[in-house]
Amino acid sequence: MNTDIQESFEKTRIAGSIAAAALDEVQKIVKPGITTDSIDKLCYEFINDHGAFSAPLFYRGFPKSCCTSVNHVVCHGVPSEKVLSEGDIINVDVTAYKDGWHGDTSRMFEIGNIPIKAKKLIQTTYQSLMKAIEILKENVHLGDIGSVIQEHVEAEGYSVVQDFCGHGIGKAFHEEPTILHYGKKGTGEKIKTGMIFTIEPMINIGNYETKILNDGWTAVTKDKSLSAQFEHTVGITKEGCEVFTRSNI
């Protein structure tokens, strides 16, 4: 690996580990009765305490340090005084910006005891992300990533959100390439050693269609069905990939 790639991997590894550790801290506090604002405060303080910045804060006017997407919210939910209740599911999405580089990750959390259908959705969504990561290496087509995710998810009777996608990431929060979570095997550009991007499938129990609420940020399922998402930042190597945002717990 050349020195530029080594440096980009090293910097992303540090930013990614801070983002992942922030979500490990969230795991300790999520329970019925807490607000999404309290999750935001924890993420803001934890990331700051580790010498990094929360990239979402003020990004294109976003008002908070993380995204908190509850139940039928697909992504970009804005933390608020909303109280989490027994049976809710929530995605928390954080991005740490450290020494000029970004690490972006999201994870699902269960609030108390959740319905079996919600558990199965979460499990399938996580599996789809990990199946995509397993195929990554130099010269794999971008379409193969979406194909693996879509095949797994649709076999379980769920749908893949098409309005949002993964993205290249590095010194900028969002870069090329665009990573679709649906697609056809053997299509799209071939990925190269040194590429860094996110894979972040959003999976719905119902239809894949979404709409944006009046706040201009919050994306929800049009049919109000449950949605789940997991996200990792990965770096491509000749023989595979490195996941920069793995949990430590």
PDB file of C-alpha atoms in Angstrom:
ATOM      1  CA  MET A   1       0.000   0.000   0.000  1.00  0.00           C
ATOM      2  CA  ASN A   2       1.430   3.406  -0.895  1.00  0.00           C
ATOM      3  CA  THR A   3       2.027   6.018   1.788  1.00  0.00           C
ATOM      4  CA  ASP A   4      -0.992   8.172   0.822  1.00  0.00           C
ATOM      5  CA  ILE A   5      -3.311   5.181   1.230  1.00  0.00           C
ATOM      6  CA  GLN A   6      -1.588   4.180   4.472  1.00  0.00           C
ATOM      7  CA  GLU A   7      -2.110   7.678   5.859  1.00  0.00           C
ATOM      8  CA  SER A   8      -5.772   7.828   4.792  1.00  0.00           C
ATOM      9  CA  PHE A   9      -6.410   4.412   6.370  1.00  0.00           C
ATOM     10  CA  GLU A  10      -4.622   5.379   9.584  1.00  0.00           C
ATOM     11  CA  LYS A  11      -6.534   8.673   9.938  1.00  0.00           C
ATOM     12  CA  THR A  12      -9.884   7.042   9.100  1.00  0.00           C
ATOM     13  CA  ARG A  13      -9.126   4.231  11.563  1.00  0.00           C
ATOM     14  CA  ILE A  14      -8.765   6.800  14.367  1.00  0.00           C
ATOM     15  CA  ALA A  15     -11.902   8.777  13.430  1.00  0.00           C
ATOM     16  CA  GLY A  16     -13.851   5.543  12.912  1.00  0.00           C
ATOM     17  CA  SER A  17     -12.847   4.133  16.277  1.00  0.00           C
ATOM     18  CA  ILE A  18     -14.076   7.299  18.038  1.00  0.00           C
ATOM     19  CA  ALA A  19     -17.426   7.108  16.213  1.00  0.00           C
ATOM     20  CA  ALA A  20     -17.797   3.406  17.070  1.00  0.00           C
ATOM     21  CA  ALA A  21     -16.879   4.025  20.704  1.00  0.00           C
ATOM     22  CA  ALA A  22     -19.530   6.773  20.894  1.00  0.00           C
ATOM     23  CA  LEU A  23     -22.162   4.208  19.868  1.00  0.00           C
ATOM     24  CA  ASP A  24     -20.770   1.780  22.463  1.00  0.00           C
ATOM     25  CA  GLU A  25     -21.503   4.515  25.039  1.00  0.00           C
ATOM     26  CA  VAL A  26     -25.029   4.973  23.645  1.00  0.00           C
ATOM     27  CA  GLN A  27     -25.608   1.252  24.251  1.00  0.00           C
ATOM     28  CA  LYS A  28     -25.109   1.865  27.979  1.00  0.00           C
ATOM     29  CA  ILE A  29     -27.875   4.475  28.276  1.00  0.00           C
ATOM     30  CA  VAL A  30     -30.613   3.433  25.825  1.00  0.00           C
ATOM     31  CA  LYS A  31     -33.723   2.394  27.729  1.00  0.00           C
ATOM     32  CA  PRO A  32     -37.384   3.399  28.002  1.00  0.00           C
ATOM     33  CA  GLY A  33     -37.803   6.940  29.315  1.00  0.00           C
ATOM     34  CA  ILE A  34     -34.699   8.612  27.844  1.00  0.00           C
ATOM     35  CA  THR A  35     -34.969  11.327  25.207  1.00  0.00           C
ATOM     36  CA  THR A  36     -33.265  11.378  21.825  1.00  0.00           C
ATOM     37  CA  ASP A  37     -31.746  14.715  22.941  1.00  0.00           C
ATOM     38  CA  SER A  38     -29.928  12.894  25.764  1.00  0.00           C
ATOM     39  CA  ILE A  39     -28.398  10.540  23.170  1.00  0.00           C
ATOM     40  CA  ASP A  40     -27.309  13.565  21.131  1.00  0.00           C
ATOM     41  CA  LYS A  41     -25.724  15.201  24.186  1.00  0.00           C
ATOM     42  CA  LEU A  42     -23.783  12.023  25.006  1.00  0.00           C
ATOM     43  CA  CYS A  43     -22.481  11.708  21.423  1.00  0.00           C
ATOM     44  CA  TYR A  44     -21.490  15.394  21.279  1.00  0.00           C
ATOM     45  CA  GLU A  45     -19.604  15.246  24.573  1.00  0.00           C
ATOM     46  CA  PHE A  46     -17.951  11.868  23.953  1.00  0.00           C
ATOM     47  CA  ILE A  47     -16.664  12.849  20.509  1.00  0.00           C
ATOM     48  CA  ASN A  48     -15.424  16.231  21.792  1.00  0.00           C
ATOM     49  CA  ASP A  49     -13.725  14.571  24.767  1.00  0.00           C
ATOM     50  CA  HIS A  50     -11.745  12.457  22.302  1.00  0.00           C
ATOM     51  CA  GLY A  51     -10.389  15.437  20.417  1.00  0.00           C
ATOM     52  CA  ALA A  52     -12.794  15.168  17.512  1.00  0.00           C
ATOM     53  CA  PHE A  53     -15.839  17.030  16.192  1.00  0.00           C
ATOM     54  CA  SER A  54     -19.334  15.760  15.396  1.00  0.00           C
ATOM     55  CA  ALA A  55     -19.436  16.173  11.617  1.00  0.00           C
ATOM     56  CA  PRO A  56     -23.256  16.316  11.319  1.00  0.00           C
ATOM     57  CA  LEU A  57     -23.479  19.394  13.610  1.00  0.00           C
ATOM     58  CA  PHE A  58     -24.305  22.377  11.351  1.00  0.00           C
ATOM     59  CA  TYR A  59     -23.605  20.273   8.223  1.00  0.00           C
ATOM     60  CA  ARG A  60     -25.856  21.901   5.610  1.00  0.00           C
ATOM     61  CA  GLY A  61     -27.711  23.406   8.573  1.00  0.00           C
ATOM     62  CA  PHE A  62     -28.351  20.164  10.480  1.00  0.00           C
ATOM     63  CA  PRO A  63     -28.960  21.296  14.087  1.00  0.00           C
ATOM     64  CA  LYS A  64     -27.644  18.314  16.095  1.00  0.00           C
ATOM     65  CA  SER A  65     -24.563  16.120  16.602  1.00  0.00           C
ATOM     66  CA  CYS A  66     -26.100  12.811  15.559  1.00  0.00           C
ATOM     67  CA  CYS A  67     -29.171  11.437  13.801  1.00  0.00           C
ATOM     68  CA  THR A  68     -31.750   9.523  15.859  1.00  0.00           C
ATOM     69  CA  SER A  69     -34.230   7.642  13.673  1.00  0.00           C
ATOM     70  CA  VAL A  70     -37.042   5.935  15.593  1.00  0.00           C
ATOM     71  CA  ASN A  71     -39.383   3.182  14.302  1.00  0.00           C
ATOM     72  CA  HIS A  72     -40.677   4.280  10.863  1.00  0.00           C
ATOM     73  CA  VAL A  73     -38.022   7.008  10.515  1.00  0.00           C
ATOM     74  CA  VAL A  74     -35.634   5.794   7.812  1.00  0.00           C
ATOM     75  CA  CYS A  75     -32.755   8.220   8.421  1.00  0.00           C
ATOM     76  CA  HIS A  76     -31.765  11.781   9.408  1.00  0.00           C
ATOM     77  CA  GLY A  77     -34.112  11.918  12.402  1.00  0.00           C
ATOM     78  CA  VAL A  78     -33.399  15.065  14.430  1.00  0.00           C
ATOM     79  CA  PRO A  79     -32.809  14.559  18.184  1.00  0.00           C
ATOM     80  CA  SER A  80     -35.450  16.255  20.326  1.00  0.00           C
ATOM     81  CA  GLU A  81     -37.324  15.949  23.601  1.00  0.00           C
ATOM     82  CA  LYS A  82     -39.012  12.821  22.210  1.00  0.00           C
ATOM     83  CA  VAL A  83     -39.089  10.139  24.913  1.00  0.00           C
ATOM     84  CA  LEU A  84     -38.261   6.575  23.878  1.00  0.00           C
ATOM     85  CA  SER A  85     -40.812   3.945  24.885  1.00  0.00           C
ATOM     86  CA  GLU A  86     -40.737   0.200  25.531  1.00  0.00           C
ATOM     87  CA  GLY A  87     -40.776  -1.604  22.175  1.00  0.00           C
ATOM     88  CA  ASP A  88     -39.261   1.219  20.111  1.00  0.00           C
ATOM     89  CA  ILE A  89     -36.312   0.668  17.806  1.00  0.00           C
ATOM     90  CA  ILE A  90     -33.844   3.447  17.068  1.00  0.00           C
ATOM     91  CA  ASN A  91     -30.951   4.008  14.702  1.00  0.00           C
ATOM     92  CA  VAL A  92     -28.217   6.323  15.970  1.00  0.00           C
ATOM     93  CA  ASP A  93     -25.894   7.662  13.255  1.00  0.00           C
ATOM     94  CA  VAL A  94     -22.639   9.400  14.243  1.00  0.00           C
ATOM     95  CA  THR A  95     -19.685  10.779  12.333  1.00  0.00           C
ATOM     96  CA  ALA A  96     -16.460  11.825  14.039  1.00  0.00           C
ATOM     97  CA  TYR A  97     -14.157  14.335  12.317  1.00  0.00           C
ATOM     98  CA  LYS A  98     -10.588  14.071  13.598  1.00  0.00           C
ATOM     99  CA  ASP A  99      -7.346  15.510  12.155  1.00  0.00           C
ATOM    100  CA  GLY A 100      -9.078  16.277   8.870  1.00  0.00           C
ATOM    101  CA  TRP A 101     -10.670  12.840   8.334  1.00  0.00           C
ATOM    102  CA  HIS A 102     -14.144  11.368   8.888  1.00  0.00           C
ATOM    103  CA  GLY A 103     -15.414   8.107  10.408  1.00  0.00           C
ATOM    104  CA  ASP A 104     -19.120   7.417   9.870  1.00  0.00           C
ATOM    105  CA  THR A 105     -21.218   4.646  11.437  1.00  0.00           C
ATOM    106  CA  SER A 106     -24.734   3.851  12.593  1.00  0.00           C
ATOM    107  CA  ARG A 107     -26.312   1.122  14.657  1.00  0.00           C
ATOM    108  CA  MET A 108     -29.754  -0.075  15.734  1.00  0.00           C
ATOM    109  CA  PHE A 109     -30.733  -0.177  19.399  1.00  0.00           C
ATOM    110  CA  GLU A 110     -33.685  -1.953  21.012  1.00  0.00           C
ATOM    111  CA  ILE A 111     -35.663  -0.060  23.657  1.00  0.00           C
ATOM    112  CA  GLY A 112     -36.666  -2.637  26.255  1.00  0.00           C
ATOM    113  CA  ASN A 113     -38.451  -5.680  24.851  1.00  0.00           C
ATOM    114  CA  ILE A 114     -39.269  -5.222  21.190  1.00  0.00           C
ATOM    115  CA  PRO A 115     -41.664  -7.185  18.935  1.00  0.00           C
ATOM    116  CA  ILE A 116     -40.322 -10.265  17.131  1.00  0.00           C
ATOM    117  CA  LYS A 117     -40.998  -8.634  13.738  1.00  0.00           C
ATOM    118  CA  ALA A 118     -38.742  -5.708  14.730  1.00  0.00           C
ATOM    119  CA  LYS A 119     -36.001  -8.084  15.929  1.00  0.00           C
ATOM    120  CA  LYS A 120     -36.111  -9.953  12.621  1.00  0.00           C
ATOM    121  CA  LEU A 121     -35.911  -6.710  10.630  1.00  0.00           C
ATOM    122  CA  ILE A 122     -32.874  -5.560  12.623  1.00  0.00           C
ATOM    123  CA  GLN A 123     -31.171  -8.940  12.235  1.00  0.00           C
ATOM    124  CA  THR A 124     -31.781  -9.060   8.463  1.00  0.00           C
ATOM    125  CA  THR A 125     -30.523  -5.491   8.003  1.00  0.00           C
ATOM    126  CA  TYR A 126     -27.300  -6.232   9.887  1.00  0.00           C
ATOM    127  CA  GLN A 127     -26.788  -9.464   7.952  1.00  0.00           C
ATOM    128  CA  SER A 128     -27.207  -7.613   4.649  1.00  0.00           C
ATOM    129  CA  LEU A 129     -24.472  -5.133   5.594  1.00  0.00           C
ATOM    130  CA  MET A 130     -22.071  -7.877   6.694  1.00  0.00           C
ATOM    131  CA  LYS A 131     -22.740  -9.964   3.572  1.00  0.00           C
ATOM    132  CA  ALA A 132     -21.822  -6.930   1.456  1.00  0.00           C
ATOM    133  CA  ILE A 133     -18.630  -6.367   3.469  1.00  0.00           C
ATOM    134  CA  GLU A 134     -17.642 -10.025   2.998  1.00  0.00           C
ATOM    135  CA  ILE A 135     -17.417  -9.658  -0.814  1.00  0.00           C
ATOM    136  CA  LEU A 136     -15.310  -6.481  -0.796  1.00  0.00           C
ATOM    137  CA  LYS A 137     -11.890  -6.492  -2.440  1.00  0.00           C
ATOM    138  CA  GLU A 138     -10.176  -4.847  -5.389  1.00  0.00           C
ATOM    139  CA  ASN A 139     -12.024  -5.164  -8.736  1.00  0.00           C
ATOM    140  CA  VAL A 140     -15.432  -6.063  -7.254  1.00  0.00           C
ATOM    141  CA  HIS A 141     -18.137  -4.097  -9.076  1.00  0.00           C
ATOM    142  CA  LEU A 142     -20.120  -1.497  -7.157  1.00  0.00           C
ATOM    143  CA  GLY A 143     -23.289  -3.196  -8.408  1.00  0.00           C
ATOM    144  CA  ASP A 144     -22.255  -6.385  -6.596  1.00  0.00           C
ATOM    145  CA  ILE A 145     -22.618  -4.588  -3.251  1.00  0.00           C
ATOM    146  CA  GLY A 146     -26.219  -3.587  -3.932  1.00  0.00           C
ATOM    147  CA  SER A 147     -27.006  -6.969  -5.466  1.00  0.00           C
ATOM    148  CA  VAL A 148     -25.883  -8.903  -2.360  1.00  0.00           C
ATOM    149  CA  ILE A 149     -27.893  -6.623  -0.059  1.00  0.00           C
ATOM    150  CA  GLN A 150     -31.040  -6.625  -2.186  1.00  0.00           C
ATOM    151  CA  GLU A 151     -30.997 -10.391  -2.691  1.00  0.00           C
ATOM    152  CA  HIS A 152     -30.700 -11.116   1.028  1.00  0.00           C
ATOM    153  CA  VAL A 153     -33.301  -8.555   2.098  1.00  0.00           C
ATOM    154  CA  GLU A 154     -35.933  -9.361  -0.511  1.00  0.00           C
ATOM    155  CA  ALA A 155     -35.616 -13.092   0.238  1.00  0.00           C
ATOM    156  CA  GLU A 156     -36.876 -12.208   3.735  1.00  0.00           C
ATOM    157  CA  GLY A 157     -39.801 -10.224   2.302  1.00  0.00           C
ATOM    158  CA  TYR A 158     -38.415  -6.746   3.042  1.00  0.00           C
ATOM    159  CA  SER A 159     -37.608  -3.821   0.740  1.00  0.00           C
ATOM    160  CA  VAL A 160     -34.446  -1.760   0.205  1.00  0.00           C
ATOM    161  CA  VAL A 161     -34.759   2.032   0.423  1.00  0.00           C
ATOM    162  CA  GLN A 162     -33.614   3.559  -2.872  1.00  0.00           C
ATOM    163  CA  ASP A 163     -33.706   7.276  -2.028  1.00  0.00           C
ATOM    164  CA  PHE A 164     -30.542   7.219   0.114  1.00  0.00           C
ATOM    165  CA  CYS A 165     -27.180   5.542  -0.382  1.00  0.00           C
ATOM    166  CA  GLY A 166     -23.684   5.003   0.934  1.00  0.00           C
ATOM    167  CA  HIS A 167     -20.874   7.317  -0.154  1.00  0.00           C
ATOM    168  CA  GLY A 168     -17.181   7.859  -0.418  1.00  0.00           C
ATOM    169  CA  ILE A 169     -15.736   9.512   2.672  1.00  0.00           C
ATOM    170  CA  GLY A 170     -12.375  10.934   3.696  1.00  0.00           C
ATOM    171  CA  LYS A 171     -11.369  14.565   4.070  1.00  0.00           C
ATOM    172  CA  ALA A 172     -14.898  15.413   2.908  1.00  0.00           C
ATOM    173  CA  PHE A 173     -18.010  14.013   4.610  1.00  0.00           C
ATOM    174  CA  HIS A 174     -19.565  12.889   1.314  1.00  0.00           C
ATOM    175  CA  GLU A 175     -17.484  12.013  -1.763  1.00  0.00           C
ATOM    176  CA  GLU A 176     -17.616   9.719  -4.761  1.00  0.00           C
ATOM    177  CA  PRO A 177     -18.417   6.896  -5.276  1.00  0.00           C
ATOM    178  CA  THR A 178     -22.143   6.530  -4.630  1.00  0.00           C
ATOM    179  CA  ILE A 179     -22.901   3.153  -3.020  1.00  0.00           C
ATOM    180  CA  LEU A 180     -26.377   1.915  -3.932  1.00  0.00           C
ATOM    181  CA  HIS A 181     -27.905  -0.779  -1.714  1.00  0.00           C
ATOM    182  CA  TYR A 182     -29.725  -2.408  -4.624  1.00  0.00           C
ATOM    183  CA  GLY A 183     -28.478  -3.322  -8.071  1.00  0.00           C
ATOM    184  CA  LYS A 184     -27.262  -5.869 -10.535  1.00  0.00           C
ATOM    185  CA  LYS A 185     -24.150  -8.035 -10.171  1.00  0.00           C
ATOM    186  CA  GLY A 186     -21.326  -7.131 -12.561  1.00  0.00           C
ATOM    187  CA  THR A 187     -22.479  -3.536 -13.119  1.00  0.00           C
ATOM    188  CA  GLY A 188     -20.950  -0.217 -12.093  1.00  0.00           C
ATOM    189  CA  GLU A 189     -17.307   0.740 -11.716  1.00  0.00           C
ATOM    190  CA  LYS A 190     -14.761  -1.618 -10.186  1.00  0.00           C
ATOM    191  CA  ILE A 191     -13.572  -0.687  -6.719  1.00  0.00           C
ATOM    192  CA  LYS A 192      -9.860  -0.074  -6.205  1.00  0.00           C
ATOM    193  CA  THR A 193      -7.391  -0.531  -3.366  1.00  0.00           C
ATOM    194  CA  GLY A 194      -7.371   2.587  -1.201  1.00  0.00           C
ATOM    195  CA  MET A 195     -11.016   3.537  -1.745  1.00  0.00           C
ATOM    196  CA  ILE A 196     -12.849   4.441   1.465  1.00  0.00           C
ATOM    197  CA  PHE A 197     -16.627   4.520   1.578  1.00  0.00           C
ATOM    198  CA  THR A 198     -19.695   3.757   3.684  1.00  0.00           C
ATOM    199  CA  ILE A 199     -22.195   0.959   3.234  1.00  0.00           C
ATOM    200  CA  GLU A 200     -25.420   1.795   5.070  1.00  0.00           C
ATOM    201  CA  PRO A 201     -28.470  -0.198   3.950  1.00  0.00           C
ATOM    202  CA  MET A 202     -31.874   1.102   5.034  1.00  0.00           C
ATOM    203  CA  ILE A 203     -34.413  -1.724   5.043  1.00  0.00           C
ATOM    204  CA  ASN A 204     -38.200  -1.469   5.423  1.00  0.00           C
ATOM    205  CA  ILE A 205     -40.757  -4.046   6.518  1.00  0.00           C
ATOM    206  CA  GLY A 206     -43.174  -2.532   3.997  1.00  0.00           C
ATOM    207  CA  ASN A 207     -42.696  -0.580   0.771  1.00  0.00           C
ATOM    208  CA  TYR A 208     -39.340   1.046  -0.039  1.00  0.00           C
ATOM    209  CA  GLU A 209     -40.851   4.503  -0.692  1.00  0.00           C
ATOM    210  CA  THR A 210     -39.930   7.376   1.622  1.00  0.00           C
ATOM    211  CA  LYS A 211     -40.878  11.006   2.168  1.00  0.00           C
ATOM    212  CA  ILE A 212     -39.216  13.941   3.920  1.00  0.00           C
ATOM    213  CA  LEU A 213     -41.070  15.647   6.784  1.00  0.00           C
ATOM    214  CA  ASN A 214     -41.554  19.403   7.051  1.00  0.00           C
ATOM    215  CA  ASP A 215     -38.318  19.873   9.027  1.00  0.00           C
ATOM    216  CA  GLY A 216     -36.487  19.229   5.751  1.00  0.00           C
ATOM    217  CA  TRP A 217     -34.428  16.398   7.265  1.00  0.00           C
ATOM    218  CA  THR A 218     -36.443  13.526   8.714  1.00  0.00           C
ATOM    219  CA  ALA A 219     -37.069  10.756   6.156  1.00  0.00           C
ATOM    220  CA  VAL A 220     -39.892   8.338   6.961  1.00  0.00           C
ATOM    221  CA  THR A 221     -41.479   5.334   5.278  1.00  0.00           C
ATOM    222  CA  LYS A 222     -44.496   6.461   3.256  1.00  0.00           C
ATOM    223  CA  ASP A 223     -46.549   3.517   4.551  1.00  0.00           C
ATOM    224  CA  LYS A 224     -45.363   4.074   8.181  1.00  0.00           C
ATOM    225  CA  SER A 225     -43.780   0.597   8.289  1.00  0.00           C
ATOM    226  CA  LEU A 226     -40.735  -0.028  10.480  1.00  0.00           C
ATOM    227  CA  SER A 227     -37.293   0.723   9.048  1.00  0.00           C
ATOM    228  CA  ALA A 228     -33.796  -0.319  10.173  1.00  0.00           C
ATOM    229  CA  GLN A 229     -30.254   0.647   9.199  1.00  0.00           C
ATOM    230  CA  PHE A 230     -26.650  -0.273   9.970  1.00  0.00           C
ATOM    231  CA  GLU A 231     -23.576   1.516   8.638  1.00  0.00           C
ATOM    232  CA  HIS A 232     -19.840   0.930   8.535  1.00  0.00           C
ATOM    233  CA  THR A 233     -16.974   2.880   6.992  1.00  0.00           C
ATOM    234  CA  VAL A 234     -14.666   0.521   5.070  1.00  0.00           C
ATOM    235  CA  GLY A 235     -11.357   0.756   3.234  1.00  0.00           C
ATOM    236  CA  ILE A 236     -10.592  -1.450   0.238  1.00  0.00           C
ATOM    237  CA  THR A 237      -7.447  -3.598   0.104  1.00  0.00           C
ATOM    238  CA  LYS A 238      -6.255  -5.982  -2.614  1.00  0.00           C
ATOM    239  CA  GLU A 239      -7.566  -9.057  -0.831  1.00  0.00           C
ATOM    240  CA  GLY A 240     -10.492  -7.632   1.137  1.00  0.00           C
ATOM    241  CA  CYS A 241     -11.290  -4.599   3.244  1.00  0.00           C
ATOM    242  CA  GLU A 242     -10.761  -3.035   6.623  1.00  0.00           C
ATOM    243  CA  VAL A 243     -13.830  -2.052   8.675  1.00  0.00           C
ATOM    244  CA  PHE A 244     -12.904   1.178  10.487  1.00  0.00           C
ATOM    245  CA  THR A 245     -16.025   1.423  12.674  1.00  0.00           C
ATOM    246  CA  ARG A 246     -16.330  -1.920  14.466  1.00  0.00           C
ATOM    247  CA  SER A 247     -17.813  -1.966  17.953  1.00  0.00           C
ATOM    248  CA  ASN A 248     -15.497  -2.713  20.850  1.00  0.00           C
ATOM    249  CA  ILE A 249     -18.205  -4.424  22.899  1.00  0.00           C
TER     250      ILE A 249
END
